[in-house]
Amino acid sequence: MHMPASKGCGACALGKITRKRAVRRKDQPAVAFNFAVSVDLVDPTEVGVDGTRWMFVHRDVGTGWIEVRALSDKRAESALVALKESQRGKGWPRLVKSDGGGEFEGAFEDTLRNNLVAHERGVARRANTHAGQERVHRDLNATLRVLLLQSGLPTTWFAFAGSYWAVARNLTWTGRASDKTPFEKRYGREWVGTIPPFGCGVSIYSEFAEKYEPNGICAVVVGIKVPETERNDTSVLNVLAVPVGDLRPAAARWVAEWKSLPDHWPVRRLGLRAADETPALVLSPERGDPHEFTGVMNDAPVARVGSPGDGRTWKRAWSEEECAAVRDGFERLGPKWARIKKESGDILVSRSSKDVRSKAQALGLLGPEAQGLAEHRRGKSGAARRERVRTASTDLHSMVREALVTEVIDAEEAMQSRPGRLAFEKELKALRKMGALPLEKAMEKADADRVPGSQFVKLKAIFAIKNAELGIDARRHKCRLVAQGCVVKNANGRLVVDPFAWEKPPGLVAVRAAISAAILEHGDEADGGFLDVDNAYVHAKLGGPPTFVELGGLLPLLNGCVLPGEFRKLEKMCRPVVRLPFALYGMPRSGSDFGAFARKQLLGLGWREVTSDKNLYVRRRGKYLMWAVLYVDDGGVFGHRLGVRAAVDELKNVFRVSKQVEYVNEASKKSPVRFLGVGIYRDAESHAWVLDSWEYAKHVVADIEGTKKRATPLVHRPEPDKEGSSCGAESRKKLGQLLWLVRTTRPDLAFAVGTVARCTDRWSQEAEKCLTDILRYIRDTADVHLEYAMPRVKGLEPIIICYSDADLSEERSTTGICAYMCAGGADHIVDWSSSRQRRTATSTAESELIALHTAVQHRAFPLATFVEESRGKWPRMHMKVDNETALGAVEKGWSEKMLHLPKMQKISLRWLHEVAADGLAVYEHVKSRDNLADGFTKILPADAFNKQKAGWHLVMNPKFVDVSRSSADTAQGGARKQ
């Protein structure tokens, strides 16, 4: 077993192919053994040969010691038994970390509490809150594929492979930031013995041999463990062996005496796995990174990897002959992919019709008549979509030219097309012009190794087609040269971590708050200027140790893009590298280095950073109060129209800006300003500012068929199917698109999308139907947008009004929040959310208190801080709640009806009381029918839901005409303009 993957190992090449790394966080300070442990469950998606269904992964945070145990079900009682077995002989830890799954509630949590063990819960299936455990799961899944593949055992033996992996990892794995194994950290000595491979053949003593029969029988290793001795100094492992002639879990037994056999993999001869699953796959020598596999097979079929039915295959690159056959066939036959494949003879025999179609699009052969990629993959008819795309490309091309949908394409395919090559040359020229990639200073890696503290990273070209769904006229190729910053190594080839202060961009709430503040302050004279910084990161010098990029993977692309003499110089080098003088995309610290650089420049221009959010600035210049947000390379300035233009001119002097700056007062619905995917313009009649995402909404629902209309996005709440599996890739993609719509301009979708998204990993037909209902609702209300009205009196002090509500549930209740900035008769919704509570409530009043605490701390206070630092005075803050019991408890700071509250909840209640006592907020009762957070916690009838939408200032444009539906259909549904 190789950890990490070995370049020359076929099993590693097949089993450890990955798509995405788990999110990495800064290393945590070291803790003692058994002080803190992290636990989670892994779903193998099938029943094991021993009847188990789940794997319980137990990891000691201090030493990295891991134990894996198989479970037959996912109940809290089963998880508790596995935890007790893992803690046997160690005692209880001080802290147990887990995600928010139900298997770690109930009896599991009660037992921890009774034994005075703290329980820290992250968010289920979200890697950035449980990152260490998620990375372990990634390694576990990849290695199990390898172990089962090399042994020849079926995938149902996953429980044995998981237990073997845990012990082998404890004995051999050192990790990124340490030179000691978990075994050495725990026992203080290094393991020096042999570790038999999983599935290898061994000879063991036969207990049932007759007098003249051999005493030894052939068996295979399916488990290992360190024998328990008084001194624990043995170097021989006990093995769990199962006879080859009796491959049953019940026949497996632990043996202390064993001997390896010449036949290393006896089970392979039994043919228990599919014939095409063979470790004959090798790595391409040009891309020999063990963390990025590209399968290359010579005269052999491509192997299918992973669990049965996963559908992942690895195919060779397209040859010039194949590309020519696709071009010629398309010119003669048009988009008839099966005929093109058939008439090409043996040239395209290894390609499917779908492959031919995808290649034709990558070569730029398809026009507006092309069928959508999503529908092509799902096998749906594309006639309706082609008609919509054709109409959009001709009649409304100016309105949908920036849908901001990007399709990543292969670098080799992109460089074969002229637009792709031009995009690469443009990116290379821009970086070299700014001195970010000085190829003329290239040197051998051996020379760079001698630089103190030097570290190395690979350079990669990423190609994409923007607006790929809109046809050939709107398609635009883009290339970005990025560093593979997830794998940074020192001169000795070891992975290194460069610590730095992480910098975050401003949230969408900060952007909306700045827009609202500018409108309330300056009224009709308010304006917003938006600029796009060229190659933003390379403005800043790269901090940390000297970093070099390796040019080996980029060398084939440079031929013809640099001077011939320069290319020959690079080609003669063994391993050419170039030192990075400036921050480059892909490096972990590049965003932080640019953020620090931008902050220094803006502070020098008299801006002050607001503490409510990073990269949000305020400045008063004369009588003009202005705000600025900087989201990496996208910047926005809001305030008085004269002050905005002066401020933009100043920013253009400190940042490289080649694109034309866009202003809201010059924009319209047909030609809006684009900022973070949201269209912004002023309504010609009401002069209100409009935040619109209708183009993206139309793209999301482009393949939805049927004429059934929806007045609300959800009519019943789906429940996760305990026996169900994860949803398909297409449904997961739709949910991701809908979540983006929710956070930008569509609060009416928040509760519905959040409810369906909770069923992602326990999908059911009910959840699929609810997802379809949401998409149909969006189809009928695609042009719903947010309006920020003009105040009747400008320049008044803004008031913060925040509504909170909760819907009690047996498991965890739902919190709904919406926050407004109000002044001069205008109120603007700037923040909203619908989420499950992190605590379990036992009464309606308790769930309302949890929701109120979240609203005050995470929604109202940041907005009030923003207003205070803008105007120098804490604003009036009104919290609207529809539960009188909760308000009474907050007023007194305690409640005799809620003496059962846990300690942290009592602290929250007291804090809410002190906030009111200090005059920072006023808690007010509001009737349930007037609570604008009601729509974020429950399903409402159509009339009540439309009232909520009016309160959120969601408006449907009556002049909108849906290009895919008749005007009569489009005029119905949605909110009326208030």
mmCIF file with all atom_site columns, C-alpha atoms in Angstrom, residues 859-944:
data_model
loop_
_atom_site.group_PDB
_atom_site.id
_atom_site.type_symbol
_atom_site.label_atom_id
_atom_site.label_alt_id
_atom_site.label_comp_id
_atom_site.label_asym_id
_atom_site.label_entity_id
_atom_site.label_seq_id
_atom_site.pdbx_PDB_ins_code
_atom_site.Cartn_x
_atom_site.Cartn_y
_atom_site.Cartn_z
_atom_site.occupancy
_atom_site.B_iso_or_equiv
_atom_site.pdbx_formal_charge
_atom_site.auth_seq_id
_atom_site.auth_comp_id
_atom_site.auth_asym_id
_atom_site.auth_atom_id
_atom_site.pdbx_PDB_model_num
ATOM 1  C CA . ARG A 1 859 ? -27.657 39.836 11.237 1.00 0.00 ? 859 ARG A CA 1
ATOM 2  C CA . ALA A 1 860 ? -28.598 43.022 13.088 1.00 0.00 ? 860 ALA A CA 1
ATOM 3  C CA . PHE A 1 861 ? -25.337 43.765 14.912 1.00 0.00 ? 861 PHE A CA 1
ATOM 4  C CA . PRO A 1 862 ? -23.117 43.671 11.773 1.00 0.00 ? 862 PRO A CA 1
ATOM 5  C CA . LEU A 1 863 ? -25.512 46.048 9.994  1.00 0.00 ? 863 LEU A CA 1
ATOM 6  C CA . ALA A 1 864 ? -25.653 48.369 13.006 1.00 0.00 ? 864 ALA A CA 1
ATOM 7  C CA . THR A 1 865 ? -21.852 48.359 13.199 1.00 0.00 ? 865 THR A CA 1
ATOM 8  C CA . PHE A 1 866 ? -21.718 49.270 9.508  1.00 0.00 ? 866 PHE A CA 1
ATOM 9  C CA . VAL A 1 867 ? -24.060 52.226 10.046 1.00 0.00 ? 867 VAL A CA 1
ATOM 10 C CA . GLU A 1 868 ? -22.226 53.347 13.195 1.00 0.00 ? 868 GLU A CA 1
ATOM 11 C CA . GLU A 1 869 ? -18.839 53.436 11.491 1.00 0.00 ? 869 GLU A CA 1
ATOM 12 C CA . SER A 1 870 ? -20.352 55.229 8.504  1.00 0.00 ? 870 SER A CA 1
ATOM 13 C CA . ARG A 1 871 ? -22.157 57.954 10.465 1.00 0.00 ? 871 ARG A CA 1
ATOM 14 C CA . GLY A 1 872 ? -20.422 57.884 13.846 1.00 0.00 ? 872 GLY A CA 1
ATOM 15 C CA . LYS A 1 873 ? -23.523 56.935 15.853 1.00 0.00 ? 873 LYS A CA 1
ATOM 16 C CA . TRP A 1 874 ? -25.129 53.630 16.835 1.00 0.00 ? 874 TRP A CA 1
ATOM 17 C CA . PRO A 1 875 ? -28.449 53.408 14.930 1.00 0.00 ? 875 PRO A CA 1
ATOM 18 C CA . ARG A 1 876 ? -31.830 52.524 16.314 1.00 0.00 ? 876 ARG A CA 1
ATOM 19 C CA . MET A 1 877 ? -32.313 48.771 16.051 1.00 0.00 ? 877 MET A CA 1
ATOM 20 C CA . HIS A 1 878 ? -35.770 47.178 16.240 1.00 0.00 ? 878 HIS A CA 1
ATOM 21 C CA . MET A 1 879 ? -36.145 43.408 16.575 1.00 0.00 ? 879 MET A CA 1
ATOM 22 C CA . LYS A 1 880 ? -39.577 42.091 15.557 1.00 0.00 ? 880 LYS A CA 1
ATOM 23 C CA . VAL A 1 881 ? -40.751 38.831 17.218 1.00 0.00 ? 881 VAL A CA 1
ATOM 24 C CA . ASP A 1 882 ? -44.202 37.183 17.161 1.00 0.00 ? 882 ASP A CA 1
ATOM 25 C CA . ASN A 1 883 ? -43.859 35.132 20.376 1.00 0.00 ? 883 ASN A CA 1
ATOM 26 C CA . GLU A 1 884 ? -44.865 36.934 23.559 1.00 0.00 ? 884 GLU A CA 1
ATOM 27 C CA . THR A 1 885 ? -43.440 34.274 25.888 1.00 0.00 ? 885 THR A CA 1
ATOM 28 C CA . ALA A 1 886 ? -40.007 34.692 24.359 1.00 0.00 ? 886 ALA A CA 1
ATOM 29 C CA . LEU A 1 887 ? -40.238 38.489 24.603 1.00 0.00 ? 887 LEU A CA 1
ATOM 30 C CA . GLY A 1 888 ? -41.259 38.251 28.259 1.00 0.00 ? 888 GLY A CA 1
ATOM 31 C CA . ALA A 1 889 ? -38.275 36.033 29.044 1.00 0.00 ? 889 ALA A CA 1
ATOM 32 C CA . VAL A 1 890 ? -35.915 38.481 27.309 1.00 0.00 ? 890 VAL A CA 1
ATOM 33 C CA . GLU A 1 891 ? -37.397 41.427 29.196 1.00 0.00 ? 891 GLU A CA 1
ATOM 34 C CA . LYS A 1 892 ? -36.733 39.750 32.570 1.00 0.00 ? 892 LYS A CA 1
ATOM 35 C CA . GLY A 1 893 ? -33.535 37.936 31.615 1.00 0.00 ? 893 GLY A CA 1
ATOM 36 C CA . TRP A 1 894 ? -34.973 34.643 32.818 1.00 0.00 ? 894 TRP A CA 1
ATOM 37 C CA . SER A 1 895 ? -38.247 32.688 32.777 1.00 0.00 ? 895 SER A CA 1
ATOM 38 C CA . GLU A 1 896 ? -39.817 30.291 35.241 1.00 0.00 ? 896 GLU A CA 1
ATOM 39 C CA . LYS A 1 897 ? -41.302 28.439 32.261 1.00 0.00 ? 897 LYS A CA 1
ATOM 40 C CA . MET A 1 898 ? -37.863 27.747 30.823 1.00 0.00 ? 898 MET A CA 1
ATOM 41 C CA . LEU A 1 899 ? -35.814 26.651 33.796 1.00 0.00 ? 899 LEU A CA 1
ATOM 42 C CA . HIS A 1 900 ? -34.952 23.509 31.838 1.00 0.00 ? 900 HIS A CA 1
ATOM 43 C CA . LEU A 1 901 ? -32.832 25.494 29.364 1.00 0.00 ? 901 LEU A CA 1
ATOM 44 C CA . PRO A 1 902 ? -29.226 24.307 29.000 1.00 0.00 ? 902 PRO A CA 1
ATOM 45 C CA . LYS A 1 903 ? -26.465 26.549 30.319 1.00 0.00 ? 903 LYS A CA 1
ATOM 46 C CA . MET A 1 904 ? -25.516 28.097 26.970 1.00 0.00 ? 904 MET A CA 1
ATOM 47 C CA . GLN A 1 905 ? -29.133 28.905 26.195 1.00 0.00 ? 905 GLN A CA 1
ATOM 48 C CA . LYS A 1 906 ? -29.501 30.660 29.562 1.00 0.00 ? 906 LYS A CA 1
ATOM 49 C CA . ILE A 1 907 ? -26.406 32.710 28.749 1.00 0.00 ? 907 ILE A CA 1
ATOM 50 C CA . SER A 1 908 ? -27.953 33.673 25.400 1.00 0.00 ? 908 SER A CA 1
ATOM 51 C CA . LEU A 1 909 ? -31.156 34.737 27.131 1.00 0.00 ? 909 LEU A CA 1
ATOM 52 C CA . ARG A 1 910 ? -29.244 36.890 29.603 1.00 0.00 ? 910 ARG A CA 1
ATOM 53 C CA . TRP A 1 911 ? -27.207 38.454 26.798 1.00 0.00 ? 911 TRP A CA 1
ATOM 54 C CA . LEU A 1 912 ? -30.353 39.403 24.883 1.00 0.00 ? 912 LEU A CA 1
ATOM 55 C CA . HIS A 1 913 ? -31.674 41.048 28.049 1.00 0.00 ? 913 HIS A CA 1
ATOM 56 C CA . GLU A 1 914 ? -28.453 43.064 28.505 1.00 0.00 ? 914 GLU A CA 1
ATOM 57 C CA . VAL A 1 915 ? -28.545 44.221 24.866 1.00 0.00 ? 915 VAL A CA 1
ATOM 58 C CA . ALA A 1 916 ? -31.932 45.822 25.508 1.00 0.00 ? 916 ALA A CA 1
ATOM 59 C CA . ALA A 1 917 ? -30.871 47.152 28.926 1.00 0.00 ? 917 ALA A CA 1
ATOM 60 C CA . ASP A 1 918 ? -27.885 48.900 27.340 1.00 0.00 ? 918 ASP A CA 1
ATOM 61 C CA . GLY A 1 919 ? -30.130 50.559 24.766 1.00 0.00 ? 919 GLY A CA 1
ATOM 62 C CA . LEU A 1 920 ? -28.590 48.786 21.790 1.00 0.00 ? 920 LEU A CA 1
ATOM 63 C CA . ALA A 1 921 ? -31.830 47.214 20.583 1.00 0.00 ? 921 ALA A CA 1
ATOM 64 C CA . VAL A 1 922 ? -35.569 47.329 21.136 1.00 0.00 ? 922 VAL A CA 1
ATOM 65 C CA . TYR A 1 923 ? -37.598 44.108 21.100 1.00 0.00 ? 923 TYR A CA 1
ATOM 66 C CA . GLU A 1 924 ? -41.104 44.527 19.734 1.00 0.00 ? 924 GLU A CA 1
ATOM 67 C CA . HIS A 1 925 ? -44.027 42.159 19.304 1.00 0.00 ? 925 HIS A CA 1
ATOM 68 C CA . VAL A 1 926 ? -45.496 41.737 15.832 1.00 0.00 ? 926 VAL A CA 1
ATOM 69 C CA . LYS A 1 927 ? -48.491 39.661 14.769 1.00 0.00 ? 927 LYS A CA 1
ATOM 70 C CA . SER A 1 928 ? -47.655 36.447 12.973 1.00 0.00 ? 928 SER A CA 1
ATOM 71 C CA . ARG A 1 929 ? -49.415 37.546 9.801  1.00 0.00 ? 929 ARG A CA 1
ATOM 72 C CA . ASP A 1 930 ? -47.252 40.697 9.734  1.00 0.00 ? 930 ASP A CA 1
ATOM 73 C CA . ASN A 1 931 ? -43.974 38.935 10.512 1.00 0.00 ? 931 ASN A CA 1
ATOM 74 C CA . LEU A 1 932 ? -41.935 39.171 7.308  1.00 0.00 ? 932 LEU A CA 1
ATOM 75 C CA . ALA A 1 933 ? -39.728 36.273 8.435  1.00 0.00 ? 933 ALA A CA 1
ATOM 76 C CA . ASP A 1 934 ? -42.688 33.897 8.375  1.00 0.00 ? 934 ASP A CA 1
ATOM 77 C CA . GLY A 1 935 ? -42.011 32.894 4.773  1.00 0.00 ? 935 GLY A CA 1
ATOM 78 C CA . PHE A 1 936 ? -38.519 31.686 5.688  1.00 0.00 ? 936 PHE A CA 1
ATOM 79 C CA . THR A 1 937 ? -39.730 29.028 8.146  1.00 0.00 ? 937 THR A CA 1
ATOM 80 C CA . LYS A 1 938 ? -42.883 27.410 6.765  1.00 0.00 ? 938 LYS A CA 1
ATOM 81 C CA . ILE A 1 939 ? -45.050 26.768 3.723  1.00 0.00 ? 939 ILE A CA 1
ATOM 82 C CA . LEU A 1 940 ? -47.635 29.512 3.195  1.00 0.00 ? 940 LEU A CA 1
ATOM 83 C CA . PRO A 1 941 ? -50.784 29.699 1.049  1.00 0.00 ? 941 PRO A CA 1
ATOM 84 C CA . ALA A 1 942 ? -50.515 31.737 -2.136 1.00 0.00 ? 942 ALA A CA 1
ATOM 85 C CA . ASP A 1 943 ? -52.180 34.916 -0.789 1.00 0.00 ? 943 ASP A CA 1
ATOM 86 C CA . ALA A 1 944 ? -50.015 35.008 2.361  1.00 0.00 ? 944 ALA A CA 1
#
